[in-house]
Amino acid sequence: MMEKDADKMVVKPSPFSRGRRRNRQEREQGASNITAKREQSRPEQMYSMEAVVERENMRRAYAQVMSNGGAAGIDGMSVSELADYLRAHWTRLKAELLEGRYQPQAVRQVEIPKADGKGKRQLGIPTVVDRLLQQALHQVLSARFDPYFSESSYGFRSGRNAHQAVQQARAYVASGKRWVVDLDLEKFFDRVNHDILMSRVARRVKDKRVLRLIRRYLQAGIMSDGVVSPRTEGTPQGGPLSPLLSNILLDELDKELERRGHAFCRYADDCNIYVQSKAAGERVMKSITEFLSKRLRLRVNASKSAVARPWTRKFLGYSMTYHRAPRLKVAEASVKRLKEKLRVKFREGRGRNLKQFINEELNPLLRGWISYFRLAEVKGLFEELDGWLRRKLRCLLWRHWKRAYTRVKALMKRGFDQARAWKSTTNGRGPWWNAGASHMNEAFPKSYFESLGLVSLLNQLHRFQFTS
């Protein structure tokens, strides 16, 4: 079904594309005229509702929404249906936007497990039309706000990523700032004060239609079990606009830290400040907690925040060693989360063809994980994980065989004589013990799993570091 939808998305042209009768020269001339008018206009007009609904901006927003895909909102409309809907209704939508009458629909509430496995995170899924309009707003507002954001802000910004934040954090520790103020904002996305946020947006955006639409998105209700609940605070995660709004609000924190001369890295609501002593860290923790509470009405989660050594904390999934020139490593919590995900995969993979299971279920997850943690310099962990994976696969095989006779037959097929096969099978131990025992290691060595295509995390890490 998804493949069919994807085919439709590729074939179906954007409703914002110009007609075939317009030749290429006319299109280029039109684009240059738009650019010239923008350059001649005042900055406020470049960030107005007219700029939001402009054809080229909407075309880019449409392409991004189609590329992202995603689930339907409360109206049930899928991304594959968006083009036809816009052809029929865009004139009306555009008029409502320009006249300041457009009303967003409520978002659909979904819950996903938190990364630490404790509790659930609430997401709000907007309708496809609202995702399109939020993306169009995001593109215009990003051009207005991003140039003024701090160099120490790395989250949800073009040309910036988590890897850069992690590398900068290591550089601060290497420079002698060997204490970290690790701030955790309590339920940040649920607690954002709308009035404070809108006052920060209004500093650079003067078009009241744009401001009104942003506030309406903030206040759009949440539908759960068919009931819509109003929202008076928070920016629901799930829409294209939420990450930018969080950066606009937390830019005030960035500017305060810069004013005080602190070395810090912030990625969304995850902020680490690096200092030279524990006493300095405790002073910073106290003063910044007060600043966030009084100026932005945000609370620091005391149970998850700390003044500590960087190698005892994690930042964006990484930690580091205690050496003078610290080396990056994968945080223990990140390894634990990977194993939990893999255990779910292994439970689901019981009874399946092993090669198919490896290539369709395990390898995509492993490749994505190692791609993110390719900066790690402590490599022993990857070798341990490779061994753990092979043992889990041997355990899968042992469970799959079930009966003693089947296990004997399988071991004999791998070159064991009958006596040893029977002795190995009837040892009275469980699947996990047998998966680590000599008979299973000998029958199914590393080369066997390599022949099935199993990704080696250690080899992938070497490959990344060799090509970088």
mmCIF file of C-alpha atoms in Angstrom, residues 30 70 160 179 313 334 383:
data_model
loop_
_atom_site.group_PDB
_atom_site.id
_atom_site.type_symbol
_atom_site.label_atom_id
_atom_site.label_comp_id
_atom_site.label_asym_id
_atom_site.label_seq_id
_atom_site.Cartn_x
_atom_site.Cartn_y
_atom_site.Cartn_z
ATOM 1 C CA GLY A 30 9.035 35.414 -13.367
ATOM 2 C CA GLY A 70 3.818 10.576 7.752
ATOM 3 C CA ARG A 160 23.960 22.042 11.851
ATOM 4 C CA TRP A 179 32.920 20.083 34.745
ATOM 5 C CA ARG A 313 27.030 12.141 31.929
ATOM 6 C CA SER A 334 22.414 4.390 24.343
ATOM 7 C CA GLU A 383 33.285 -5.719 19.238
#
